[in-house]
Short mmCIF file of N, CA and C in Angstrom, two decimals:
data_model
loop_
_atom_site.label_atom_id
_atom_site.label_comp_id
_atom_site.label_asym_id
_atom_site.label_seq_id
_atom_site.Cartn_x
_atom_site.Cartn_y
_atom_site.Cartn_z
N UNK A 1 36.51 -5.17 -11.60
CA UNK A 1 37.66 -5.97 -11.94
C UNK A 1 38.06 -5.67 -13.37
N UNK A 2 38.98 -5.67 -13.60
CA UNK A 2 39.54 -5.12 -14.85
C UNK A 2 40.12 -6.25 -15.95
N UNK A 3 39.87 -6.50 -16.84
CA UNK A 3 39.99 -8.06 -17.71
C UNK A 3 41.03 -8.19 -18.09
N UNK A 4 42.41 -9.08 -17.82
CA UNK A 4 43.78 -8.82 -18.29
C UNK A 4 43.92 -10.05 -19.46
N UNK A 5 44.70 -9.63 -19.92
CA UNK A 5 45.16 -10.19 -21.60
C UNK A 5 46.12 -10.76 -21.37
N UNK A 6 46.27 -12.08 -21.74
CA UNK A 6 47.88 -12.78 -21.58
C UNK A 6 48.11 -12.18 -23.30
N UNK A 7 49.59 -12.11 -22.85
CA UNK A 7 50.12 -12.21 -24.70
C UNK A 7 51.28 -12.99 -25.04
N UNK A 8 50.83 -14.13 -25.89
CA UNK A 8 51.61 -15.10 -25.61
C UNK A 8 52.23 -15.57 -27.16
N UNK A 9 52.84 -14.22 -27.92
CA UNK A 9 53.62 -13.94 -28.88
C UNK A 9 54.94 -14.88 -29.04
N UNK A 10 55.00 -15.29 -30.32
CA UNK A 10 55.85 -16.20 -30.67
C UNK A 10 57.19 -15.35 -30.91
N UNK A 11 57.83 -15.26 -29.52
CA UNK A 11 59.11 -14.70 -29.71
C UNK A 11 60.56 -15.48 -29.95
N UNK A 12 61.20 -15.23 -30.65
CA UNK A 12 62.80 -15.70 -30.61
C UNK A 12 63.44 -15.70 -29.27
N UNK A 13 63.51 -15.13 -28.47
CA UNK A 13 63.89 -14.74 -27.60
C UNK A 13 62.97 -15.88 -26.25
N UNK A 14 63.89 -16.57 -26.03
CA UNK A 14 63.48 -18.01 -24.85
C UNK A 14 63.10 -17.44 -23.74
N UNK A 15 64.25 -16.22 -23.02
CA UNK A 15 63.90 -15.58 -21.81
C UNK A 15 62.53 -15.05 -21.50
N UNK A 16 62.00 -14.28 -22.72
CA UNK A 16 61.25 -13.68 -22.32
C UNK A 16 60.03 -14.83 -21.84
N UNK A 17 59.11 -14.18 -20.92
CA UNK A 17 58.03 -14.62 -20.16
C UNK A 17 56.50 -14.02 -20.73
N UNK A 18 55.75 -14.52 -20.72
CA UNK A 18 54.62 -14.43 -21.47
C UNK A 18 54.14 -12.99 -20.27
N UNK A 19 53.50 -11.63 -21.20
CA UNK A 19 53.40 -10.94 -20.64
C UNK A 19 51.65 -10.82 -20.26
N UNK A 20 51.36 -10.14 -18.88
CA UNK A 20 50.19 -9.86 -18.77
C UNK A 20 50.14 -8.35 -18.88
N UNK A 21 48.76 -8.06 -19.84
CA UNK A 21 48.48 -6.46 -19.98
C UNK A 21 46.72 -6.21 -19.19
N UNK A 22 46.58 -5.15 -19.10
CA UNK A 22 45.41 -4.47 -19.04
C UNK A 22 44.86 -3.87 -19.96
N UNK A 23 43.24 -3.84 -20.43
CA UNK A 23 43.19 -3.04 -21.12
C UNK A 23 42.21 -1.74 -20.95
N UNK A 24 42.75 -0.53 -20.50
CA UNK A 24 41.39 0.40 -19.87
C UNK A 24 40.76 1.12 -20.48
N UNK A 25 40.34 0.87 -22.38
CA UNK A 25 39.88 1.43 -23.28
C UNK A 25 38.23 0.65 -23.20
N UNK A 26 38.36 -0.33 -22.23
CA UNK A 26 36.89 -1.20 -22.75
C UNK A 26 35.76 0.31 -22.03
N UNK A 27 34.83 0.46 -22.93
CA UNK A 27 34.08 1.13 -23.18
C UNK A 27 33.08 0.57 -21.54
N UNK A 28 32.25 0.95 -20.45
CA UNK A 28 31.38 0.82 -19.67
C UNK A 28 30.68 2.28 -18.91
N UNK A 29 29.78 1.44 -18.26
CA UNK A 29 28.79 2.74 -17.37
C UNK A 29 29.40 3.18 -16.40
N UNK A 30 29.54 4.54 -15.90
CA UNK A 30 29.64 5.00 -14.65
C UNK A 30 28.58 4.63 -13.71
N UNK A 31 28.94 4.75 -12.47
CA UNK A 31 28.09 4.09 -11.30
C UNK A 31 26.64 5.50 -11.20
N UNK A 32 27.49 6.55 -11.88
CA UNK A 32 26.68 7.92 -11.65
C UNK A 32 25.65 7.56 -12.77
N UNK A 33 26.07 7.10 -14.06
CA UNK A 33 24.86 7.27 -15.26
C UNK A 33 23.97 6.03 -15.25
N UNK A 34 24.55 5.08 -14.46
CA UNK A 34 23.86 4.14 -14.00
C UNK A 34 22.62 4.15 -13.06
N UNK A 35 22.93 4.96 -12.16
CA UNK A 35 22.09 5.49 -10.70
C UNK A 35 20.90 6.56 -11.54
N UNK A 36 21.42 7.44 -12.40
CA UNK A 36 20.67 8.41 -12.91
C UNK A 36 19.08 7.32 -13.58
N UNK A 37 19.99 6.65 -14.90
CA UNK A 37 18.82 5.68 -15.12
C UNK A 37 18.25 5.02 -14.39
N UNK A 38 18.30 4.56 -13.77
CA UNK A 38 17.61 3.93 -12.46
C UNK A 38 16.47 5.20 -11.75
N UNK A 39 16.88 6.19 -11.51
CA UNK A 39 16.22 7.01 -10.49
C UNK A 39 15.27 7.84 -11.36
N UNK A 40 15.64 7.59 -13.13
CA UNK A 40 14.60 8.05 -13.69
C UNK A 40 13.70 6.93 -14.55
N UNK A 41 13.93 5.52 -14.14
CA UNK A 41 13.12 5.12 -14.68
C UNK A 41 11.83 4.98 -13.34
N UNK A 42 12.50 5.10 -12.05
CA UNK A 42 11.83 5.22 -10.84
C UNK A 42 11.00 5.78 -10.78
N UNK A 43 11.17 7.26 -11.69
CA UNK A 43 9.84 8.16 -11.72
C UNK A 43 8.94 8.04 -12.75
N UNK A 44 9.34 7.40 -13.47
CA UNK A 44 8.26 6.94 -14.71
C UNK A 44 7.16 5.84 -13.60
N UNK A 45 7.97 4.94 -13.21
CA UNK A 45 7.03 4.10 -12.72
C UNK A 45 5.97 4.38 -11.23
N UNK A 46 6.33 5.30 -10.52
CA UNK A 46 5.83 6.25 -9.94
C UNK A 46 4.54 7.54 -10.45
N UNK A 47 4.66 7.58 -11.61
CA UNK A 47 3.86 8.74 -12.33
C UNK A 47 2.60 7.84 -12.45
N UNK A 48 3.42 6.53 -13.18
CA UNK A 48 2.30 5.56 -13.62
C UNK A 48 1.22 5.24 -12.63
N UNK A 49 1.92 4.57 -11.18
CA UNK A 49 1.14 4.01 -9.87
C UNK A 49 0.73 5.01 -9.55
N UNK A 50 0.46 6.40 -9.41
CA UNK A 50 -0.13 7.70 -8.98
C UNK A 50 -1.38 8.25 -9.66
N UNK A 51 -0.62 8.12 -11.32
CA UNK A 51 -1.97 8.52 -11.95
C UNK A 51 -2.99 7.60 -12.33
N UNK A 52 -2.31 5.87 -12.14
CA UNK A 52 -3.65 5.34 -12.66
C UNK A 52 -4.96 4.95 -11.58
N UNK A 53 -4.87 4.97 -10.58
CA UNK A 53 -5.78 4.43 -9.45
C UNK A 53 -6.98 5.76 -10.07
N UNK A 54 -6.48 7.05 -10.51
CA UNK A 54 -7.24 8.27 -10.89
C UNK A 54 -7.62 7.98 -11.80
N UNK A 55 -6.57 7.36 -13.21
CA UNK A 55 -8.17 6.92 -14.13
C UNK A 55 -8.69 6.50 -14.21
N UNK A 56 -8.72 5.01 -13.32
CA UNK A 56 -9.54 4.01 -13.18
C UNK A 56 -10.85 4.64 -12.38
N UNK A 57 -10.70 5.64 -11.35
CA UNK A 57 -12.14 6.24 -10.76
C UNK A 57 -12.84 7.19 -11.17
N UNK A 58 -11.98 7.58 -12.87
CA UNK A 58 -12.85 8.62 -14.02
C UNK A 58 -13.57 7.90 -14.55
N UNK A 59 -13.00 6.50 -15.24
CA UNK A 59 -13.37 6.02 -16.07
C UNK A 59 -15.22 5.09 -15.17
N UNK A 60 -15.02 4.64 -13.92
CA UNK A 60 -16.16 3.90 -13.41
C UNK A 60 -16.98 5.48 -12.77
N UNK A 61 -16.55 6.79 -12.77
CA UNK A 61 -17.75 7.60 -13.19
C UNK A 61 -18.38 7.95 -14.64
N UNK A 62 -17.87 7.98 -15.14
CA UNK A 62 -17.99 8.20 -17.02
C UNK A 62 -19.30 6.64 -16.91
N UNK A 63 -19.21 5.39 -16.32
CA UNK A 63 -19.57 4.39 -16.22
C UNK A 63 -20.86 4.54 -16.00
N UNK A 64 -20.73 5.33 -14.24
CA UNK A 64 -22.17 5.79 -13.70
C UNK A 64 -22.96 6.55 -14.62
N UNK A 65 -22.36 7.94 -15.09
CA UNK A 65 -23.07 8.82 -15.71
C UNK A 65 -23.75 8.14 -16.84
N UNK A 66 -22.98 7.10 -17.50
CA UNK A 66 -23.62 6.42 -18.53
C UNK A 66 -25.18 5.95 -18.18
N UNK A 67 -24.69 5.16 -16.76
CA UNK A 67 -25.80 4.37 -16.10
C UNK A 67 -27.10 5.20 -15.92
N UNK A 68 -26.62 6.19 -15.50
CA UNK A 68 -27.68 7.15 -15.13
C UNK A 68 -28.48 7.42 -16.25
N UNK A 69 -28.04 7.88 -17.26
CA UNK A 69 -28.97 8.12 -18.62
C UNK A 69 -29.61 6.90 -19.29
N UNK A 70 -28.91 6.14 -19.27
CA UNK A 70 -29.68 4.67 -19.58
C UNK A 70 -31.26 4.14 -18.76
N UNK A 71 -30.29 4.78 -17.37
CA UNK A 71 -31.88 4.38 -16.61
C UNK A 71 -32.99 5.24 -17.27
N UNK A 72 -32.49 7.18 -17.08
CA UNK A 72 -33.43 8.11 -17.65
C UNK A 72 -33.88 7.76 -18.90
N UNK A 73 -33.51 6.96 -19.89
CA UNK A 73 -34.00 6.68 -21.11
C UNK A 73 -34.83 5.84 -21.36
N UNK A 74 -34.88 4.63 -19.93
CA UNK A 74 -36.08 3.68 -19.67
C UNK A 74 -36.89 4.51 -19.35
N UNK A 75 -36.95 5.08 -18.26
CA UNK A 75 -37.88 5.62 -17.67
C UNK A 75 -38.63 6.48 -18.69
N UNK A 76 -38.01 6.78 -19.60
CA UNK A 76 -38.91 7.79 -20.42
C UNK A 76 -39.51 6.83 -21.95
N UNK A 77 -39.31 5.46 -21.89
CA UNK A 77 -39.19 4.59 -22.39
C UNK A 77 -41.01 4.46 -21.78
N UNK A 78 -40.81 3.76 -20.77
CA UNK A 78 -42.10 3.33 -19.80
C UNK A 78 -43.05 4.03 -20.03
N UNK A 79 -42.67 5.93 -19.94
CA UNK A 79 -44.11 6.48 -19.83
C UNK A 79 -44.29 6.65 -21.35
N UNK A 80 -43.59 6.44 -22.47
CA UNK A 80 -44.14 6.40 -23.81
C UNK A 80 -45.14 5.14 -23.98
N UNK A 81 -44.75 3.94 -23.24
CA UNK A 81 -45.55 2.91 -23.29
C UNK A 81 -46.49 2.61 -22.25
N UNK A 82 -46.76 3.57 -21.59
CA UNK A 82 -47.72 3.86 -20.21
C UNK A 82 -48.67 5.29 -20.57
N UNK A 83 -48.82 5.65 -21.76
CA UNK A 83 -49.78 6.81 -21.66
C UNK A 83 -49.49 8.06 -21.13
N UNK A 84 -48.08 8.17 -21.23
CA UNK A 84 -47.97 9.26 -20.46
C UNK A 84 -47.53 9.31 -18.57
N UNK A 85 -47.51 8.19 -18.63
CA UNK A 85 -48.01 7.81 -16.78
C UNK A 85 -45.96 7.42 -16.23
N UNK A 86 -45.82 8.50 -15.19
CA UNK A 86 -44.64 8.26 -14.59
C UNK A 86 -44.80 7.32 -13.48
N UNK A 87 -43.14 6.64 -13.67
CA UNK A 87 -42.77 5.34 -12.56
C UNK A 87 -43.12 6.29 -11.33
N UNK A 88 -43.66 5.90 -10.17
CA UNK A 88 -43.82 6.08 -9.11
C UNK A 88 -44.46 5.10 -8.45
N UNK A 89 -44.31 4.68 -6.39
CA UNK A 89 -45.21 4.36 -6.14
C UNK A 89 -46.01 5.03 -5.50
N UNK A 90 -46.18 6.19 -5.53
CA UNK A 90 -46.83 7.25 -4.65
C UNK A 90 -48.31 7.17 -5.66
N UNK A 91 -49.79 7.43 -4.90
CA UNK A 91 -50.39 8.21 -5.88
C UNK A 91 -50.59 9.75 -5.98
N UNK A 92 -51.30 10.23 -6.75
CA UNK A 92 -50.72 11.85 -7.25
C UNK A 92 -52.34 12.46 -6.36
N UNK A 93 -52.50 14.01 -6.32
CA UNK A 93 -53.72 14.25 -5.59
C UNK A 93 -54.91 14.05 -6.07
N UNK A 94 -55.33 13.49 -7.51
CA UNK A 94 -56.99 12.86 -7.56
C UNK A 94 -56.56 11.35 -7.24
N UNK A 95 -55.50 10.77 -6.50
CA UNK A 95 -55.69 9.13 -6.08
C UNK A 95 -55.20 8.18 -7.17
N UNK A 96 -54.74 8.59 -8.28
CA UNK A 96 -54.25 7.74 -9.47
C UNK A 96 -52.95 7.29 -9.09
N UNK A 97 -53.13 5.77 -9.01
CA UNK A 97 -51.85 5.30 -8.67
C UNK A 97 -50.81 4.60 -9.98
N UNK A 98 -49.59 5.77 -10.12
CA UNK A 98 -48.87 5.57 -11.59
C UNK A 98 -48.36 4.14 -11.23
N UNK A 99 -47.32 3.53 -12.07
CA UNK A 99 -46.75 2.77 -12.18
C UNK A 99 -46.11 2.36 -11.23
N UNK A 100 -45.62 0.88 -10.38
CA UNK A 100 -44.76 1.08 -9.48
C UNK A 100 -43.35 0.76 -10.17
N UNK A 101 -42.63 1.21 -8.96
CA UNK A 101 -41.05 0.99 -9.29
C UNK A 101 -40.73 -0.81 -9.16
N UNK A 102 -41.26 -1.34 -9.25
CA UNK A 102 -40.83 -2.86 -8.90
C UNK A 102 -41.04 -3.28 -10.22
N UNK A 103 -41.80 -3.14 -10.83
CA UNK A 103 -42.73 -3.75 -12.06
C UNK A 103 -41.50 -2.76 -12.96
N UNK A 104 -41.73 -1.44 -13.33
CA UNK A 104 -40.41 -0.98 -13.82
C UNK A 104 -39.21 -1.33 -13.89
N UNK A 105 -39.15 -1.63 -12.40
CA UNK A 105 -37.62 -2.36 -12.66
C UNK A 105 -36.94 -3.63 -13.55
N UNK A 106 -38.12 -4.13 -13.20
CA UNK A 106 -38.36 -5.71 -13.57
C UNK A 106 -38.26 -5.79 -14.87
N UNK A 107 -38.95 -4.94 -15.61
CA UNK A 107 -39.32 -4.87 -17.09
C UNK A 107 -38.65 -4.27 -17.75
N UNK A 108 -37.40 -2.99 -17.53
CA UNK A 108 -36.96 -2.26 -17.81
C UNK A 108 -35.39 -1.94 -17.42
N UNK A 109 -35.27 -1.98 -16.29
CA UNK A 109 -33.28 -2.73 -15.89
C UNK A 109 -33.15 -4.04 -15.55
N UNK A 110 -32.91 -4.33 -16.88
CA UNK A 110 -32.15 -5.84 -16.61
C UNK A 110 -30.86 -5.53 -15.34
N UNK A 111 -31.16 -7.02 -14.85
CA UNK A 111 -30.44 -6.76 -13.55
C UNK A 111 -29.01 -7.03 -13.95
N UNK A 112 -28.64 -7.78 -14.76
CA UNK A 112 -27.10 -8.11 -15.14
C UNK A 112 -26.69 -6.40 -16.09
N UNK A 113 -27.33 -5.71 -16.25
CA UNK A 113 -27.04 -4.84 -17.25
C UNK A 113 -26.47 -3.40 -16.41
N UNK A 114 -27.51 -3.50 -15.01
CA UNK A 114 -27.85 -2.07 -14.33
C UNK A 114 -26.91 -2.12 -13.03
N UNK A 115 -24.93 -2.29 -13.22
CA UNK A 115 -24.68 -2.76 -12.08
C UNK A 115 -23.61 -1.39 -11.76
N UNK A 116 -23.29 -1.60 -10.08
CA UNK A 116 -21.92 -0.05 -10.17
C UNK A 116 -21.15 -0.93 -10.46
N UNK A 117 -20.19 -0.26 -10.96
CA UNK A 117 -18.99 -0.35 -11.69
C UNK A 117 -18.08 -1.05 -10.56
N UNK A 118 -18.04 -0.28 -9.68
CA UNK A 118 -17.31 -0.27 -8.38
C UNK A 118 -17.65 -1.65 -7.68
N UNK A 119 -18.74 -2.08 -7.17
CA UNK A 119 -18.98 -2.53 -6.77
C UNK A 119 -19.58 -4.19 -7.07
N UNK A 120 -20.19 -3.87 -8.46
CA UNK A 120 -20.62 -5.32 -9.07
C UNK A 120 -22.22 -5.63 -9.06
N UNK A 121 -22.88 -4.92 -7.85
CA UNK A 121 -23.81 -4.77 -7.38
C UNK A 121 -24.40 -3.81 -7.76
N UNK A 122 -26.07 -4.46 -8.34
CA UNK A 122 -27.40 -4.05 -9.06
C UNK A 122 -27.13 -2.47 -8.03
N UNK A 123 -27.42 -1.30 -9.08
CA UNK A 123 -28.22 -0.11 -8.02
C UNK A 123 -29.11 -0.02 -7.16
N UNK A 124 -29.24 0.23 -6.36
CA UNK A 124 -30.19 0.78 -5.43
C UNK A 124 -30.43 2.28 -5.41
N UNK A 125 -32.40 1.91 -5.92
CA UNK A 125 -32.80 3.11 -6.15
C UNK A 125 -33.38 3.77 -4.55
N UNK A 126 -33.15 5.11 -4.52
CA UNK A 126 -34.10 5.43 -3.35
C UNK A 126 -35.19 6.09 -3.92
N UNK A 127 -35.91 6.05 -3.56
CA UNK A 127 -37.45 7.11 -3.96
C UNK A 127 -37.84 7.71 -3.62
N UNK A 128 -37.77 8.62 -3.60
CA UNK A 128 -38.54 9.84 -3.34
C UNK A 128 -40.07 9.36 -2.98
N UNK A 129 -40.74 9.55 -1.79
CA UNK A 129 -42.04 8.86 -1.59
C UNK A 129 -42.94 10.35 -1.46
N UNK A 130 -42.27 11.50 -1.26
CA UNK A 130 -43.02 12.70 -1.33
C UNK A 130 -42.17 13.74 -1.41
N UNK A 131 -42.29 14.90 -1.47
CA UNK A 131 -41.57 16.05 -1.40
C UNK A 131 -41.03 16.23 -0.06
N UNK A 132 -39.56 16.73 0.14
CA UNK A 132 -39.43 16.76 1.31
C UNK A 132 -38.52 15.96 2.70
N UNK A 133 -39.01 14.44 1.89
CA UNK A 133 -38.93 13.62 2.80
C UNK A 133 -37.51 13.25 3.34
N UNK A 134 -37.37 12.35 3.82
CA UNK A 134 -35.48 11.90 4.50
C UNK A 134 -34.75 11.75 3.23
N UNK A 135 -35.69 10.60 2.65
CA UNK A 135 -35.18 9.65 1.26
C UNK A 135 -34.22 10.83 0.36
N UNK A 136 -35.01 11.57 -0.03
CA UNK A 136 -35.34 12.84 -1.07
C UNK A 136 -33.96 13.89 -0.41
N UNK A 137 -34.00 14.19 0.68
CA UNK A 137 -32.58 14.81 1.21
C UNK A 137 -30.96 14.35 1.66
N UNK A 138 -31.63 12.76 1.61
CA UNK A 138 -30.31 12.45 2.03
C UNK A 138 -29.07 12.39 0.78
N UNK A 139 -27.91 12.10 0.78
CA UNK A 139 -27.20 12.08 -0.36
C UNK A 139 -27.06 10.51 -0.57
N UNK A 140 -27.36 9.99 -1.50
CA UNK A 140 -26.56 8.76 -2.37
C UNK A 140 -25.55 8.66 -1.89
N UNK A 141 -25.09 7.32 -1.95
CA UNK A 141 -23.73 6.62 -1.48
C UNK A 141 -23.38 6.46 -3.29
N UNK A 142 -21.98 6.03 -3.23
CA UNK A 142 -21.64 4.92 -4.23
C UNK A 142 -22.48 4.13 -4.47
N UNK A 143 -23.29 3.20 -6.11
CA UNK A 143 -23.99 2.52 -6.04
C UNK A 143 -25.54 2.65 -5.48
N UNK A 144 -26.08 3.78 -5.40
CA UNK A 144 -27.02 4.31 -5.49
C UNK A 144 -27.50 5.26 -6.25
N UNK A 145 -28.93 5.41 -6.13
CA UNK A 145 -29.16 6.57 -6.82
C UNK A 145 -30.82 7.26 -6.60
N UNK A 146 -31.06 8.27 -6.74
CA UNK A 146 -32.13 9.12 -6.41
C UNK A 146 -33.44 9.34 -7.15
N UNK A 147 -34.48 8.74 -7.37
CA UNK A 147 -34.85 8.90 -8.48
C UNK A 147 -36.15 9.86 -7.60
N UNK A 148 -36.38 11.27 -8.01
CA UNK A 148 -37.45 12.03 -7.48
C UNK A 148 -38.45 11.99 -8.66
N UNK A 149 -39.78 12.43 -8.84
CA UNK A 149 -40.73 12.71 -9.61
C UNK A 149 -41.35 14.47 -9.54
N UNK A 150 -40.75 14.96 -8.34
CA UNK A 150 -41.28 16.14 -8.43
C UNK A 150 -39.74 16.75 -8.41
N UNK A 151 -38.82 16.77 -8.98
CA UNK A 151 -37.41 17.50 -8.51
C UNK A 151 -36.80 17.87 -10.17
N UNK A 152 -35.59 18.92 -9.94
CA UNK A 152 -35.30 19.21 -11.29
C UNK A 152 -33.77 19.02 -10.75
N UNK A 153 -33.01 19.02 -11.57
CA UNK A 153 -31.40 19.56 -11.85
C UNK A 153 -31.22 20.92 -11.69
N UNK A 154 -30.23 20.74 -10.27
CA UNK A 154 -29.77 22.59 -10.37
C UNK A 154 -27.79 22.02 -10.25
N UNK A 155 -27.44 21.80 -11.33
CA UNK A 155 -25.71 21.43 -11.51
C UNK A 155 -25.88 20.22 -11.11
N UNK A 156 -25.32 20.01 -10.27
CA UNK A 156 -24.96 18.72 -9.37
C UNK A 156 -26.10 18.75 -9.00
N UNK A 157 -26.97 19.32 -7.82
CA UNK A 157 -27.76 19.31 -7.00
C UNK A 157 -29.43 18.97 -7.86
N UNK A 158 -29.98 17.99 -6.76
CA UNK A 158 -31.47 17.85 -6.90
C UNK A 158 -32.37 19.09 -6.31
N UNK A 159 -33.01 19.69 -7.07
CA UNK A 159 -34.07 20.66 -6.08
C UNK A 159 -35.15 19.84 -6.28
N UNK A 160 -36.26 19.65 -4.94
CA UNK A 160 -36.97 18.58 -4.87
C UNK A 160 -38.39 20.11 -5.11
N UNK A 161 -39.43 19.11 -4.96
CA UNK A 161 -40.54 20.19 -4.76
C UNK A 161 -40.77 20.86 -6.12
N UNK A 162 -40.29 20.86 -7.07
CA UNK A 162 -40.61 22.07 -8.03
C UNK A 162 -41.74 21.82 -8.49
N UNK A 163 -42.47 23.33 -8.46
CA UNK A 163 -43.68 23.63 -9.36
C UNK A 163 -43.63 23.26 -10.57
N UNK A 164 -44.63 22.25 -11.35
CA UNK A 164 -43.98 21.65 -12.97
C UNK A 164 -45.25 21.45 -13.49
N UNK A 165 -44.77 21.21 -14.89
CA UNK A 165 -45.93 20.69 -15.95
C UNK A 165 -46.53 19.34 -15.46
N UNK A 166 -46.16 18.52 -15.04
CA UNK A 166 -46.11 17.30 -14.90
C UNK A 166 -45.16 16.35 -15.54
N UNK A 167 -44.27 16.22 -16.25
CA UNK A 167 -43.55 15.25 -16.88
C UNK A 167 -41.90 15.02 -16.45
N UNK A 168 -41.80 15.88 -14.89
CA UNK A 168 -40.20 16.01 -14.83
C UNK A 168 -40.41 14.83 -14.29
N UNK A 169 -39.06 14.67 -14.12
CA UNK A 169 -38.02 13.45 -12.98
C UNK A 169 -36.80 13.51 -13.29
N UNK A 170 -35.81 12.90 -12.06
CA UNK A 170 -34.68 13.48 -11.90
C UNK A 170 -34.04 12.03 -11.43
N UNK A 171 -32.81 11.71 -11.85
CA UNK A 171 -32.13 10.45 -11.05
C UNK A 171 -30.92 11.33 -10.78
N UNK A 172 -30.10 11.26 -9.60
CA UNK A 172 -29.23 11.68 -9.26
C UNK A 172 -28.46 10.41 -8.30
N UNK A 173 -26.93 10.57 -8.58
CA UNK A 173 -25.77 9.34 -7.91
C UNK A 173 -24.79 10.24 -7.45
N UNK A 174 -23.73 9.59 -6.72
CA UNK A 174 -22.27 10.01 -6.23
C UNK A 174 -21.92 9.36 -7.23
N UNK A 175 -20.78 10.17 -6.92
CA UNK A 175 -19.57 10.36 -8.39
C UNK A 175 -18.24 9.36 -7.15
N UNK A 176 -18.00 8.55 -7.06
CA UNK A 176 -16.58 8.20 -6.65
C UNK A 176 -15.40 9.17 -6.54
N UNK A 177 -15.12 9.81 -8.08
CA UNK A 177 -14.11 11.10 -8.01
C UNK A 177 -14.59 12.26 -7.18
N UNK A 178 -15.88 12.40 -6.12
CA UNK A 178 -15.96 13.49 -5.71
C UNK A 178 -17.26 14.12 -6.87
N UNK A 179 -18.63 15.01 -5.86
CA UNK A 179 -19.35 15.12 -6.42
C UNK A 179 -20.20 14.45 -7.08
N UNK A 180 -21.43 14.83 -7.58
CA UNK A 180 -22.70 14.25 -7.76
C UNK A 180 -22.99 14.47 -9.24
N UNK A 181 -23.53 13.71 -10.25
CA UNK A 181 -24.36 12.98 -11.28
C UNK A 181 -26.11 13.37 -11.14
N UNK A 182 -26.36 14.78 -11.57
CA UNK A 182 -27.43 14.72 -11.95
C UNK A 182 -28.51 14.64 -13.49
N UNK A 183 -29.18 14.24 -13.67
CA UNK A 183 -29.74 14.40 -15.29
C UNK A 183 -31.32 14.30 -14.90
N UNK A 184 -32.07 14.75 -15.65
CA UNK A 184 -33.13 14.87 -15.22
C UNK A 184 -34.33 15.02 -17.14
N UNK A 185 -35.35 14.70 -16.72
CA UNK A 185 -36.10 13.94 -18.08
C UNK A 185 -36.28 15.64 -18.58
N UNK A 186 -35.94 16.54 -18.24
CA UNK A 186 -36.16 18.04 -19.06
C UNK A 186 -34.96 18.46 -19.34
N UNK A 187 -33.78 18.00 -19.39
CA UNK A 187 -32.20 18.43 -20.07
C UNK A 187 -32.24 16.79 -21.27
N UNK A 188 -32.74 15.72 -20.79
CA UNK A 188 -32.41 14.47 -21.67
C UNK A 188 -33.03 14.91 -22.92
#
């Protein structure tokens, strides 16, 4: 709609009638530069909803990986204050039964401290109960994690079984973004 102007000039002249004008200098948007902004603020907000669900599942692995070394840092915590003696509940071949994992846990991940990100919920460790076994091959879910006594870091991957000095161990998790979280007490 176009805004018309009465002009209602103090003329001499009786006849004349008060005139209506238009004025088509008022400055506005085209429907085109209008649509443009619109369709590019569309993609801003689009970039945004696309890329953030992705940083939010970097940032709660960055979370895990944290988790993971924290645990490895107890654990290597324990056997400084255990003589040398790794968390396990297995005993080793002269019958010495190390530390168990319950008592470790207990003493060493606070449960409000040791949680997935994802989930809210304390880790669940699996254990390795021997070389070999189901536990030891299967892969971690989300919110789990692997803790072997005879295994090393090969990248991602746990190799279980390795011939060693005695002092390895290995915790390994899923990564949410895809791929696996290994660290192990001979890279820490």
């Amino acid at each position: 709609m176009i805004p018309l102007k009465l002009n209602l000039s103090n003329n001499n002249n009786k006849n004349t009638k008060p005139k209506l004008s238009s004025n088509p200098t008022l400055p506005a948007f085209t429907i085109i530069e209008v649509v443009l902004v619109l369709a590019i603020a569309g993609l801003i907000f689009l970039m945004v909803f696309i890329a953030l669900p992705a940083l939010q599942r970097n940032q709660r692995d960055t979370q895990r990986k944290n988790d993971m070394s924290r645990i490895l840092a107890q654990l290597k915590s324990y056997q400084a204050n255990n003589k040398g003696k790794r968390v396990t509940d297995i005993m080793n071949y002269t019958g010495t039964v190390y530390g168990k994992w319950s008592d470790f846990e207990a003493a060493y991940l606070p449960e409000d401290e040791f949680k997935d990100p994802s989930t809210g919920e304390r880790y669940k460790a699996i254990l390795c109960k021997a070389s070999g076994t189901a536990d030891c091959w299967d892969d971690p879910e989300v919110g789990e994690f692997i803790y072997d006594v005879s295994g090393k870091c090969d990248g991602e991957k746990l190799v279980d079984n390795v011939a060693q000095s005695g002092n390895l161990y290995v915790v390994l998790t899923k990564l949410e973004g895809g791929g696996y979280y290994c660290a192990s007490s001979e890279s820490a």
